[in-house]
Coordinates of C-alpha atoms and ligand atoms in Angstrom, one line a residue:
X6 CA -14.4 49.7 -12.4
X7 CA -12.1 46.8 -13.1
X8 CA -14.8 44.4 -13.4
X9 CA -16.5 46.3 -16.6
X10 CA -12.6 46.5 -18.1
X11 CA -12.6 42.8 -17.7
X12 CA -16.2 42.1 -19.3
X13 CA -15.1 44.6 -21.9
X14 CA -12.0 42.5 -22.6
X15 CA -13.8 39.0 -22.5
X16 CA -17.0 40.7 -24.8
X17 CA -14.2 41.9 -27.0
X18 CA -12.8 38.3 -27.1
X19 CA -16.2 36.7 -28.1
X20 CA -16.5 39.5 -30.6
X21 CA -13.4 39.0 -32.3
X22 CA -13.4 35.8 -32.2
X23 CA -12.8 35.4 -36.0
X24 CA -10.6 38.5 -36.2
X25 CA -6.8 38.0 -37.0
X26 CA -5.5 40.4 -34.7
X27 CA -2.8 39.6 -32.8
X28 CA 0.9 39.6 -33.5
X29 CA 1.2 40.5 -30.4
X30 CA -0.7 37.4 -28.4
X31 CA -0.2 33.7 -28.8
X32 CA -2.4 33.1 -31.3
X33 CA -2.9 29.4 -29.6
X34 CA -4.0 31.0 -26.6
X35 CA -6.3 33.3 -28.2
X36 CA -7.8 30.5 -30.3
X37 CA -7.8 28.0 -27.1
X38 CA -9.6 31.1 -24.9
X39 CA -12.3 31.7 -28.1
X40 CA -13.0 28.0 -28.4
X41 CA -13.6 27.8 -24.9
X42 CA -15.3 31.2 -24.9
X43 CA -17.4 29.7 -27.5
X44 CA -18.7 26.8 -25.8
X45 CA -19.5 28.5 -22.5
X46 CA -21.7 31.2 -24.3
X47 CA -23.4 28.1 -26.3
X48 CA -23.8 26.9 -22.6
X49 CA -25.8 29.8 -21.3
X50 CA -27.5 30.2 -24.0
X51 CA -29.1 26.9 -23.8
X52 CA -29.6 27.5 -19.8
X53 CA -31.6 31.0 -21.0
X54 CA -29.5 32.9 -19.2
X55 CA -28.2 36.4 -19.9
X56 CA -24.4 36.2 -21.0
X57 CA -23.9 39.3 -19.0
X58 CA -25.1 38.2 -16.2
X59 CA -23.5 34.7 -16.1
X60 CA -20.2 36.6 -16.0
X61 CA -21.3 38.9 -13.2
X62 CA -22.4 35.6 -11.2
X63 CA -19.7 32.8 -12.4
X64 CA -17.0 34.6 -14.1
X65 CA -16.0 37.6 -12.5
X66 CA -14.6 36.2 -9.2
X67 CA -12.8 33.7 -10.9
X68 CA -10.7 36.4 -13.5
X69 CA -10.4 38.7 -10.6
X70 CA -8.5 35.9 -8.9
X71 CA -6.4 34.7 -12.0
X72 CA -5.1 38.1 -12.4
X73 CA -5.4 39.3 -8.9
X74 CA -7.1 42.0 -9.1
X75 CA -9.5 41.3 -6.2
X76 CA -10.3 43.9 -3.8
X77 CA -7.3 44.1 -1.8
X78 CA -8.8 45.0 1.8
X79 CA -9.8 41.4 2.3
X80 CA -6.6 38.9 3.5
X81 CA -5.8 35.9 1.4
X82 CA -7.4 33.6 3.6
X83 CA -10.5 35.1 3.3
X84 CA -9.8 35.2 -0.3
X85 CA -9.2 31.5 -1.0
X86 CA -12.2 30.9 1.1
X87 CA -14.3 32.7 -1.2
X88 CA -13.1 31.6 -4.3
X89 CA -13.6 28.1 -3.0
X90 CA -16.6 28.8 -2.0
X91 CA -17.8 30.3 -5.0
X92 CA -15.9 27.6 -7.0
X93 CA -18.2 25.2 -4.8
X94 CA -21.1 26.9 -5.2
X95 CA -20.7 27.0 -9.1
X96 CA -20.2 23.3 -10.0
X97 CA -23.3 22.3 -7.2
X98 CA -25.3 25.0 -9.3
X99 CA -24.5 24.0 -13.0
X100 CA -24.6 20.4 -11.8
X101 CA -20.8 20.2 -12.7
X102 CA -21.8 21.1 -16.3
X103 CA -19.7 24.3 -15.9
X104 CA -16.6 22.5 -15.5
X105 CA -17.2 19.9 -18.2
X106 CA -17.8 22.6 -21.0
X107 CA -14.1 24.1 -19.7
X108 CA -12.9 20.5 -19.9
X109 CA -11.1 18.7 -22.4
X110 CA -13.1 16.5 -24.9
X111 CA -13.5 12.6 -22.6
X112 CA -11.9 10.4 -24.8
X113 CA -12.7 6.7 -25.2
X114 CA -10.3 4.0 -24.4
X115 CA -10.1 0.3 -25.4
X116 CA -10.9 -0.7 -21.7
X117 CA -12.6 -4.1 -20.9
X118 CA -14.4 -3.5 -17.2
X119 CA -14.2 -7.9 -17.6
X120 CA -10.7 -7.3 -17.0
X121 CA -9.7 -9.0 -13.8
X122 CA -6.7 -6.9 -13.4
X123 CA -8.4 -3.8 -12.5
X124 CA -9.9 -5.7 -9.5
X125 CA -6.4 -7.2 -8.3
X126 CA -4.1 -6.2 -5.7
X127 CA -0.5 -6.6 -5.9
X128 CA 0.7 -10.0 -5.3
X129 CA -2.5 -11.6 -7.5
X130 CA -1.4 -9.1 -10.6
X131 CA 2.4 -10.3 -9.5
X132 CA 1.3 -14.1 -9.3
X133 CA -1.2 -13.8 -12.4
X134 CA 2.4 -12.6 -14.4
X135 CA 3.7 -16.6 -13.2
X136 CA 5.8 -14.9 -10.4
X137 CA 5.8 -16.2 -7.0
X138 CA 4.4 -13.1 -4.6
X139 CA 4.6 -12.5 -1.0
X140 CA 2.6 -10.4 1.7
X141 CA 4.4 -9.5 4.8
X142 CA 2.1 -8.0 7.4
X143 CA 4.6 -6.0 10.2
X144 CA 3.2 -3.6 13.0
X145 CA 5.0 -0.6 13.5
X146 CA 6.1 1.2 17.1
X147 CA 3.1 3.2 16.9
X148 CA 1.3 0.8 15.9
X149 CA 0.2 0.8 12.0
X150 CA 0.0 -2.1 10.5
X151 CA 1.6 -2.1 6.9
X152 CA 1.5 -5.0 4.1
X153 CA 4.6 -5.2 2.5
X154 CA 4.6 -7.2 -1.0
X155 CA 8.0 -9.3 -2.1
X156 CA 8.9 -11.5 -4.9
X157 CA 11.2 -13.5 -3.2
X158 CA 12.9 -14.7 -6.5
X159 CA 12.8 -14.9 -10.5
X160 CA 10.1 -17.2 -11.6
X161 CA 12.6 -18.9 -14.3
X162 CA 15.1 -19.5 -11.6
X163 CA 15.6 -23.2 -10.6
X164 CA 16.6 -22.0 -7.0
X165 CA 13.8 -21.0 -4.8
X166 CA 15.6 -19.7 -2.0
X167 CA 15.7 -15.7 -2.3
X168 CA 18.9 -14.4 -4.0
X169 CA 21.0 -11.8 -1.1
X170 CA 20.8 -9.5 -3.3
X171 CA 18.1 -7.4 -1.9
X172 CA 16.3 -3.9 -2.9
X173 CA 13.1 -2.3 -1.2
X174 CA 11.0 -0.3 -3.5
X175 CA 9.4 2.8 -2.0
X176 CA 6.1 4.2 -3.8
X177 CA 5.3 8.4 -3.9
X178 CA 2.6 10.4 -2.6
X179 CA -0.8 8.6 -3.5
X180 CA 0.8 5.2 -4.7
X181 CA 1.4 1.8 -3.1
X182 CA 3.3 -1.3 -4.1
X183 CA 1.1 -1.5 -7.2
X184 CA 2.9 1.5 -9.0
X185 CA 6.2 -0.8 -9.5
X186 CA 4.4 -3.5 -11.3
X187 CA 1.2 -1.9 -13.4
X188 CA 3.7 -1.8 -16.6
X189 CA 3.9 -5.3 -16.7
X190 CA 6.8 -8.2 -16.6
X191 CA 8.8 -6.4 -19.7
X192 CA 8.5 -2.9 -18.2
X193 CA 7.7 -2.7 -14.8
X194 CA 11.0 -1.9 -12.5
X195 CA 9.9 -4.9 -9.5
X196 CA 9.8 -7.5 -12.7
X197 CA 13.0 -6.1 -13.8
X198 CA 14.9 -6.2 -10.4
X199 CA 13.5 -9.5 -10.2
X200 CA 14.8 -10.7 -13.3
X201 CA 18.3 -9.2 -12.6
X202 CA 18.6 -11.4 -9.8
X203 CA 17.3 -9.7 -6.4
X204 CA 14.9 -10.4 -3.7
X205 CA 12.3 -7.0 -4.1
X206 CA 10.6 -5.7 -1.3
X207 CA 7.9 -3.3 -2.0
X208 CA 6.9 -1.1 0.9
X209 CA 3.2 -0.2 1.3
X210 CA 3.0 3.2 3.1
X211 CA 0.8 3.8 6.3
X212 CA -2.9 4.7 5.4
X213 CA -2.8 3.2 1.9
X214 CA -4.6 0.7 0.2
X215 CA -3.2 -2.0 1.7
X216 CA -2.0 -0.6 4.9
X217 CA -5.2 0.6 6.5
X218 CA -4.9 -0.7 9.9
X219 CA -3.8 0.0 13.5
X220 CA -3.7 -2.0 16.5
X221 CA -6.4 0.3 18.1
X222 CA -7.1 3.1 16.4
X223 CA -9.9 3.1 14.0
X224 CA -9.7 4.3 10.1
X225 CA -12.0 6.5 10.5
X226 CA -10.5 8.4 13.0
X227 CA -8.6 11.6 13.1
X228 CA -6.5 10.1 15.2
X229 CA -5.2 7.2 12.3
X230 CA -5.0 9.5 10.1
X231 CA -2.8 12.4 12.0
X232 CA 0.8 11.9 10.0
X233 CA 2.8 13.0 7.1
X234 CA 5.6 11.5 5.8
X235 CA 7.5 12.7 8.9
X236 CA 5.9 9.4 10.9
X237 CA 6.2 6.9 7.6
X238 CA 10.3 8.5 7.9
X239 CA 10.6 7.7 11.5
X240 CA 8.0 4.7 12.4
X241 CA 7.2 3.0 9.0
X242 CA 10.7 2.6 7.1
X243 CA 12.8 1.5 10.6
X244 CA 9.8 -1.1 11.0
X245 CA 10.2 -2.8 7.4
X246 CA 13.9 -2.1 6.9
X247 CA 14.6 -3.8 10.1
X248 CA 11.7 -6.3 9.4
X249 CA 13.8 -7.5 6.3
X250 CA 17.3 -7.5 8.0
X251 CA 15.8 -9.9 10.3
X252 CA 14.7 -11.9 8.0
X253 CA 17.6 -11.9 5.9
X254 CA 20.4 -11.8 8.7
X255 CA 21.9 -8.3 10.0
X256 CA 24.5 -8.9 7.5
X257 CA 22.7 -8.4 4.4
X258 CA 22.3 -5.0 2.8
X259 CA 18.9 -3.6 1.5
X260 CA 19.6 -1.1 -1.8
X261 CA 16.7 1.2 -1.6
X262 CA 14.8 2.9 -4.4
X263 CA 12.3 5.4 -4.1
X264 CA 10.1 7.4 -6.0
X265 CA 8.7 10.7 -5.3
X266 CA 7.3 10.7 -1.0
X267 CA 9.6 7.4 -0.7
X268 CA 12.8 9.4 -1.5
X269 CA 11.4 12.5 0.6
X270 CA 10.8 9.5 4.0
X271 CA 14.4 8.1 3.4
X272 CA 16.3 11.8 3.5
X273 CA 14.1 12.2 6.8
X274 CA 14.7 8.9 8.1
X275 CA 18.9 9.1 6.9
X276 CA 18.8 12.7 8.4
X277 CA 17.6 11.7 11.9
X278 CA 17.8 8.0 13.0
X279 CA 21.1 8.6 11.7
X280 CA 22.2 4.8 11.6
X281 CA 20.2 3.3 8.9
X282 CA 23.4 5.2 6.8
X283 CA 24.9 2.0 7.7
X284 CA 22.3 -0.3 7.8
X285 CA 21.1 0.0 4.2
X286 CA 23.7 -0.6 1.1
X287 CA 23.1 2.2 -1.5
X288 CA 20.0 4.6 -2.2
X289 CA 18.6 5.5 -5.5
X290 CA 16.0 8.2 -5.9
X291 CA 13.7 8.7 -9.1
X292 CA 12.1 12.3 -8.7
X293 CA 13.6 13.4 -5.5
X294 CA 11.5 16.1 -3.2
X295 CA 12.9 17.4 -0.6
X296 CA 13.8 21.1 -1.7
X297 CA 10.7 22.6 -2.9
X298 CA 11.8 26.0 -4.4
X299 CA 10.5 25.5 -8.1
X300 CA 7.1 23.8 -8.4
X301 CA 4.6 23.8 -11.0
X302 CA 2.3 21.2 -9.7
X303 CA -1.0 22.2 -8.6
X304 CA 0.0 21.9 -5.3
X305 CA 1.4 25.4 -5.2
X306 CA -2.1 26.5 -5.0
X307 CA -2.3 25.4 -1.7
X308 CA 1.2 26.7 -0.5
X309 CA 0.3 30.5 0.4
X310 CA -2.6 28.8 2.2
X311 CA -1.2 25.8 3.9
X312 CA -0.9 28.3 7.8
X313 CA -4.7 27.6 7.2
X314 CA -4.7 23.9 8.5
X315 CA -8.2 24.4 9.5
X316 CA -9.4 25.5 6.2
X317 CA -7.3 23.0 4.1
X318 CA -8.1 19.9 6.1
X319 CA -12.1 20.6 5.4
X320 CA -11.3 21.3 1.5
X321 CA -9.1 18.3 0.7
X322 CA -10.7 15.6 3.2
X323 CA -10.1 16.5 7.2
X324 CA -8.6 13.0 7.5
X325 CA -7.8 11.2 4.2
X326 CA -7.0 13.3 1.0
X327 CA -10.2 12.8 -0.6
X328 CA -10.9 16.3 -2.2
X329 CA -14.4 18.1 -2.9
X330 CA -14.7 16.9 -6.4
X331 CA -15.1 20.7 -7.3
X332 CA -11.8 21.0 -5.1
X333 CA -10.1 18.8 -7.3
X334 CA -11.6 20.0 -10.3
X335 CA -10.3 23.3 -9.2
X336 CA -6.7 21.9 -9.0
X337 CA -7.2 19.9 -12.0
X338 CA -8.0 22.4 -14.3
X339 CA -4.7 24.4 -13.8
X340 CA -3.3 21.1 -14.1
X341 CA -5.0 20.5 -17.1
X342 CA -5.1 23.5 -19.4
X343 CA -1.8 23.6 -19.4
X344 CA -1.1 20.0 -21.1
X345 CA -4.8 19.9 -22.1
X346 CA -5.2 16.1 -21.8
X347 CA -8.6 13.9 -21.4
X348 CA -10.8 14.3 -18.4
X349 CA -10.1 10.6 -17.2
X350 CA -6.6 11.7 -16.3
X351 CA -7.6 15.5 -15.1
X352 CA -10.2 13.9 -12.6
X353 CA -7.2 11.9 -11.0
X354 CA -5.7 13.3 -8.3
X355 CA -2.4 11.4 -8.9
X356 CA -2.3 13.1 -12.0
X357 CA -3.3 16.5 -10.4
X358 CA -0.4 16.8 -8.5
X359 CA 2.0 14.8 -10.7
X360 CA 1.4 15.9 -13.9
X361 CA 1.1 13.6 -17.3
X362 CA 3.2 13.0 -20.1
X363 CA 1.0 12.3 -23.3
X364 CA 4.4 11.3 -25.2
X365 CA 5.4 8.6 -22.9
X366 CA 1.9 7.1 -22.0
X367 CA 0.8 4.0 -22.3
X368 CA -2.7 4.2 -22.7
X369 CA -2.8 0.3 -22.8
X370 CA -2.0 1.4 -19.1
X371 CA -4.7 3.9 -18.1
X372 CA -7.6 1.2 -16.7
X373 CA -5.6 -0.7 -14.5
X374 CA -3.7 3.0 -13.4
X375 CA -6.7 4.6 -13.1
X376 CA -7.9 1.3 -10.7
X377 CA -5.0 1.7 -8.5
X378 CA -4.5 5.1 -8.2
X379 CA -4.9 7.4 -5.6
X380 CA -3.9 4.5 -3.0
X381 CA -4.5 7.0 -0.1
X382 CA -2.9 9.2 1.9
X383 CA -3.5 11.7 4.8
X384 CA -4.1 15.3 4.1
X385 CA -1.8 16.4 6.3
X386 CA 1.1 14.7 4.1
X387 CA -0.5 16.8 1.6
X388 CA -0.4 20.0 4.2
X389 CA 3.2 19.1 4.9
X390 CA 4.3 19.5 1.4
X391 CA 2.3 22.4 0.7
X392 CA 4.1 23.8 3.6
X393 CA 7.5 23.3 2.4
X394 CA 6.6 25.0 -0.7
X395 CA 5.8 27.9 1.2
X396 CA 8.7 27.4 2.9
X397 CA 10.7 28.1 -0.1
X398 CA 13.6 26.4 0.3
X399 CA 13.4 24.7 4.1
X400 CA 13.4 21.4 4.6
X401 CA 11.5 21.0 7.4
X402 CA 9.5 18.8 9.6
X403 CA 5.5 19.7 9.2
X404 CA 5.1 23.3 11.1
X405 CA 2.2 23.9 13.6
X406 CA 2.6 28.5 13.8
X407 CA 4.7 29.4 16.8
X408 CA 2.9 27.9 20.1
X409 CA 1.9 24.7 18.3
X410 CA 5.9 24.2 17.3
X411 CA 7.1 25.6 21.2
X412 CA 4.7 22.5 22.3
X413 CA 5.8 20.1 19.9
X414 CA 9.3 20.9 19.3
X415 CA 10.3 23.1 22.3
X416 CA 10.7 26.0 19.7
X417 CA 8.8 28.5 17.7
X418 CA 10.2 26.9 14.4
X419 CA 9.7 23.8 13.0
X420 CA 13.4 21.7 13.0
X421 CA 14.6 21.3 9.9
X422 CA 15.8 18.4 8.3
X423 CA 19.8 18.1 9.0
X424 CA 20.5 16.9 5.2
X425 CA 24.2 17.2 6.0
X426 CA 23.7 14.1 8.1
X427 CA 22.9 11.4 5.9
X428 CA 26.1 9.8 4.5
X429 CA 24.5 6.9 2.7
X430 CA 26.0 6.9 -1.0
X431 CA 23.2 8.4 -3.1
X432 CA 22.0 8.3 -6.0
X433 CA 19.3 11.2 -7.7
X434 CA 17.8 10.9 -11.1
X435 CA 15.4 13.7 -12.4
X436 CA 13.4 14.3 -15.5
X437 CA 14.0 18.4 -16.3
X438 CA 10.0 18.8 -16.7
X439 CA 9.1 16.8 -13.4
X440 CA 6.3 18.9 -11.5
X441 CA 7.8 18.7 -8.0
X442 CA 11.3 17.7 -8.6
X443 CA 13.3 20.6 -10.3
X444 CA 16.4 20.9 -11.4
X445 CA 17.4 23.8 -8.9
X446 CA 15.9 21.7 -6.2
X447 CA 17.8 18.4 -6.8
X448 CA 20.9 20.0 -7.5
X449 CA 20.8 22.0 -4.5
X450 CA 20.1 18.7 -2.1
X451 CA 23.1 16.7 -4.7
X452 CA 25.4 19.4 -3.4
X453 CA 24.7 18.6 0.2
X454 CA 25.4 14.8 0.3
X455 CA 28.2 13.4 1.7
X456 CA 28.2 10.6 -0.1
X457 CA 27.0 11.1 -3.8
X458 CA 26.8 9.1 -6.4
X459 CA 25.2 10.8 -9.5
X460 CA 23.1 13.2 -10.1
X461 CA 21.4 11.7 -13.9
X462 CA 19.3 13.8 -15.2
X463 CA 16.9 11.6 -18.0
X464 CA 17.6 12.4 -21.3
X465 CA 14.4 13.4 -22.3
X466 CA 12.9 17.1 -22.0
X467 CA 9.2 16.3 -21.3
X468 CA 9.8 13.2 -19.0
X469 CA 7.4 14.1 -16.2
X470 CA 7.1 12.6 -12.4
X471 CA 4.7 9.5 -12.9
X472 CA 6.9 8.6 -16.2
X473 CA 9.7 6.9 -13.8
X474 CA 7.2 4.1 -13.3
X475 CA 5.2 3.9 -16.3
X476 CA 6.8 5.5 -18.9
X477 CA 7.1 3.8 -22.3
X478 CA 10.6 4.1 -22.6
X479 CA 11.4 4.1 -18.9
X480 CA 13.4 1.3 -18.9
X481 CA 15.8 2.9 -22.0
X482 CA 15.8 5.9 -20.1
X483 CA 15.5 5.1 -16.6
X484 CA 16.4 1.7 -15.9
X485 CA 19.1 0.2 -17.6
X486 CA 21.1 3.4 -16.2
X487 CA 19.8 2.6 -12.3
X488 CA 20.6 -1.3 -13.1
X489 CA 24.1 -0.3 -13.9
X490 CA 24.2 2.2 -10.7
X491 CA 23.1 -0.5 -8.4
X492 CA 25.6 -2.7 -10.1
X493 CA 28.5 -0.5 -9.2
X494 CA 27.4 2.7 -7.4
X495 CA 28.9 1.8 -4.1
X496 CA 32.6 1.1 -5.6
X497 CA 32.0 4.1 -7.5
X498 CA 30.7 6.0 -4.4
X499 CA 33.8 4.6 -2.2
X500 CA 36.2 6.4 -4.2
X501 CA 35.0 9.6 -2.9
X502 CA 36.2 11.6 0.4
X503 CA 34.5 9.3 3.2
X504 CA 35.5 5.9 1.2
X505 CA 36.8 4.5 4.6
X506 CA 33.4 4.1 6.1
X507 CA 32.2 2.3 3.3
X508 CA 35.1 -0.2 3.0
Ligands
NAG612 C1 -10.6 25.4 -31.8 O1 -11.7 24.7 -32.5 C2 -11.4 24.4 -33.8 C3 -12.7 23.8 -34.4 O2 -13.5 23.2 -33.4 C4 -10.2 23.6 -34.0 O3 -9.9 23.3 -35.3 C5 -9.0 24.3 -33.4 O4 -7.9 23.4 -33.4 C6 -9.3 24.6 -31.9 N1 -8.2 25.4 -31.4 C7 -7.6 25.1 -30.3 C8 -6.4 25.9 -29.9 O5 -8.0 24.2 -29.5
NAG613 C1 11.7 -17.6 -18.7 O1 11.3 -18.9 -19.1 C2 10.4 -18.9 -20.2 C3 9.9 -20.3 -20.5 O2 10.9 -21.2 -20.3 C4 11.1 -18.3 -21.4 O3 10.2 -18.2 -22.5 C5 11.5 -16.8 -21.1 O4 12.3 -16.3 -22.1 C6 12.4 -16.9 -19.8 N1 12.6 -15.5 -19.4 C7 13.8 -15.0 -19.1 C8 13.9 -13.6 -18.8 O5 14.8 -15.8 -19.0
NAG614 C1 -2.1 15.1 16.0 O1 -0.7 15.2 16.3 C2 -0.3 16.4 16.9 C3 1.2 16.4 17.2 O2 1.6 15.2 17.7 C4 -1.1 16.6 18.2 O3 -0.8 17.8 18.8 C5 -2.6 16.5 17.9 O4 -3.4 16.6 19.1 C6 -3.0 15.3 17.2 N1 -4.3 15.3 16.7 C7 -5.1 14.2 16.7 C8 -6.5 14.4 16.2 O5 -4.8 13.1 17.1
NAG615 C1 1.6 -0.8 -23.0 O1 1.2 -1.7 -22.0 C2 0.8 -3.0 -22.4 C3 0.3 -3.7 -21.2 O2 1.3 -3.9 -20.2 C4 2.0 -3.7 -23.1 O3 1.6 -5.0 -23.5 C5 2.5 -2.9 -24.2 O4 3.6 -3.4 -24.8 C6 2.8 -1.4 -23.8 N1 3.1 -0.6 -24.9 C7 4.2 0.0 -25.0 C8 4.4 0.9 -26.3 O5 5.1 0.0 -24.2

């Protein structure tokens, strides 16, 4: 019965697709549903195929599923499987066509494959910019072994010993040291830091592009690849923040700045190896996650799923997060239609889950981004966040159902993160239209820190979660204000209630 009022509804679209009638609908939406209408009838058409019957076959279980009206005696799971499935089964039929007449226009962009920067990793694009550049290989307790970039001083400095001044820059979910430098000497925040007169670390997370290695375990295992950002919090950060100090001397004291995943692994770490508060100087966080009450990245799909390790792990790569191209194509097109951007970006996952701001991008940028990114990460990071979504407002380390957590934590829940804990002075700056960093979220975790010392929120409405690193005006809006912050945000810090420990 609901399935002919739904072919009624989408015949009557087709139909009226010239008709003005509807002060009562967005017209956009009508006009962007009838274009696209349009173009999948042309599309059957030309396969000589019955309209009716595509819609039966293709269309049906996808509507029913948008507006959730599917039959209601079958669980979710067994849903989600099906519409994969289905999904799956569409895009291997159509030979992707069906998604490419749904997506946006590809657009063509000034991009010379000659360009040797696509091809270069961190410390040649660093170097190839006239900086000096550094790689750090250091072996973690369990035994990853991460490349950690530096740029031990400013190239125009006369002085080549490495100022004390000294910041660690932590990439987000998907990225790697590159993300801090891809803008270029006049824009990119690593440059920047550099210029302003401090030694910059840039931490490589475990399983990336540039840390893909273990003392025994082999990439391709399951094994390598069994971690979310719970082990980078506990075995990757103590290994390169106390890698620096002893290179530096125990009395030096790293600032660290993290984006996205690297601000979510420093409230873990601060939160449970509780004595890195005193270790590190200051901490500034660009798109903080830890809360995740108010998402509108893609990755909510996967939240009312993500009790289904099983299932996920074989959608989204059972080791590495290397979607089904129709998986991410899934993802990408909720991503998409809603900032209808080109296909380049909506077939990245970065971009996926992050989001894009059109506004703010440097399209200059999009080869050498597009080169970089995804650097890599393990599906169960992705698992992990899903999870906390679901977990609508917790915390929480990553939760393996009732036995699993009894065997792993000795109880049937999974701990949660003891935010209370971390007495580092911080710093959070958020964009109001970032993805996976909300206002309600980062408010709620600014309320909780002992030691804060501003909550900015970037004065710019449709700043999204990838503009803190490659944003046209992120250093205007972004970076003089963290400059400044570093510059004073421990004085300014000290003057609240726990000033004595910082003294
Ligand atoms: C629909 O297509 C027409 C012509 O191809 C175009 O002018 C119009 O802007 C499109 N509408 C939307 C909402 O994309
Ligand atoms: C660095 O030195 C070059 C060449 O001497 C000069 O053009 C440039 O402005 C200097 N940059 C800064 C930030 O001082
Ligand atoms: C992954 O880690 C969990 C928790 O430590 C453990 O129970 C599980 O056996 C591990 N799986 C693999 C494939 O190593
Ligand atoms: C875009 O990026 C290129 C390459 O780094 C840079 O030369 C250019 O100035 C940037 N454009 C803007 C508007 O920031």
């Amino acid at each position: 019965m609901k399935l002919y009022v739904l072919l009624f509804m989408v015949f009557l679209v087709i139909q009226c697709s010239d008709a003005r009638y509807t002060d009562w609908f967005p017209q956009n939406l009508v006009n962007v549903f009838t274009n696209k209408t349009s173009k999948i009838t042309e599309y059957v058409r030309s396969k000589g195929r019955s309209l009716k019957q595509f819609y039966v076959d293709n269309v049906k279980s996808k509507l029913t599923s948008y507006l959730g009206t599917d039959d209601v005696e079958v669980t979710k799971d067994e849903r989600f499987e099906r519409r994969f499935r289905s999904y799956i089964d569409d895009a291997k039929a159509t030979d992707k066509k069906l998604f490419d007449v749904i997506a946006p226009e590809t657009m063509n962009y000034e991009c010379n494959d000659e360009d040797p920067s696509l091809r270069m990793t961190t410390p040649q694009l660093i170097a190839f910019h006239g900086y000096a550049a550094e790689s750090h290989a250091i072996v973690t307790a369990d035994g990853y072994i991460l490349t950690v970039h530096r740029i031990p001083y400013f190239k125009n400095s006369t002085s080549k010993v490495s100022p004390r001044k000294t910041v660690l820059l932590h990439h987000g979910l998907l990225g790697s040291s590159t993300d801090w430098i891809m803008a270029g000497p006049d824009k990119g925040l690593a440059y920047m830091l550099s210029e302003y007169g401090y030694d910059v670390w840039l931490a490589n997370v475990r399983g990336n592009t540039y840390s893909r290695a273990h003392v025994s375990l082999s990439v391709d295992s399951s094994a390598f690849w069994n971690f979310t950002f719970h082990e980078v919090s506990q075995y990757d950060l103590p290994a390169v923040i106390d890698y620096i100090m002893d290179k530096k001397g125990w009395d030096s004291k790293i600032d660290y700045i993290g984006h996205s995943m690297g601000t979510t692994v420093l409230f873990a770490l601060l939160s449970t190896k509780t004595h890195y508060n005193k270790v590190l100087r200051a901490g500034f966080a660009l798109a903080p996650v830890a809360y995740m009450t108010d998402i509108r990245s893609p990755i909510r799909l996967l939240a009312s799923y993500s009790n289904n390790l099983a299932y996920l792990l074989k959608l989204l790569g059972a080791n590495e997060f290397l979607p089904h191209n129709a998986v991410l194509r899934w993802l990408s097109k909720h991503a998409c239609e809603i900032n209808k951007i080109e296909e380049a970006i909506c077939e990245n996952s970065m971009f996926v889950i992050c989001g894009h701001d059109a506004g703010q991008f440097n399209k200059t940028l999009l080869p050498i981004i597009l080169s970089h990114t995804p650097a890599g990460a393990s599906t169960k990071t992705l698992v992990h966040y899903a999870q906390e979504i679901r977990a609508a407002g917790k915390f929480q380390q990553f939760d393996y159902g009732p036995e699993g957590n009894l065997l792993e934590y000795g109880s049937v829940e999974a701990p949660e993160y003891q935010v209370h804990k971390i007495t580092l002075p911080i710093a959070l700056i958020s964009a109001e239209n970032d993805w996976l960093a909300s206002d309600v979220d980062v408010t709620n975790l600014y309320v909780q820190l002992a030691n804060p010392i501003e909550h900015y929120i970037v004065p710019l409405k449709q700043f999204n979660h990838a503009d803190f690193l490659w944003a046209i005006d992120a250093p205007k809006l972004v970076y003089y204000k963290l400059m400044q912050l570093l510059a004073e945000g421990v004085t300014y810090s000290a003057r609240n209630k726990h000033a004595q420990e910082f003294t």
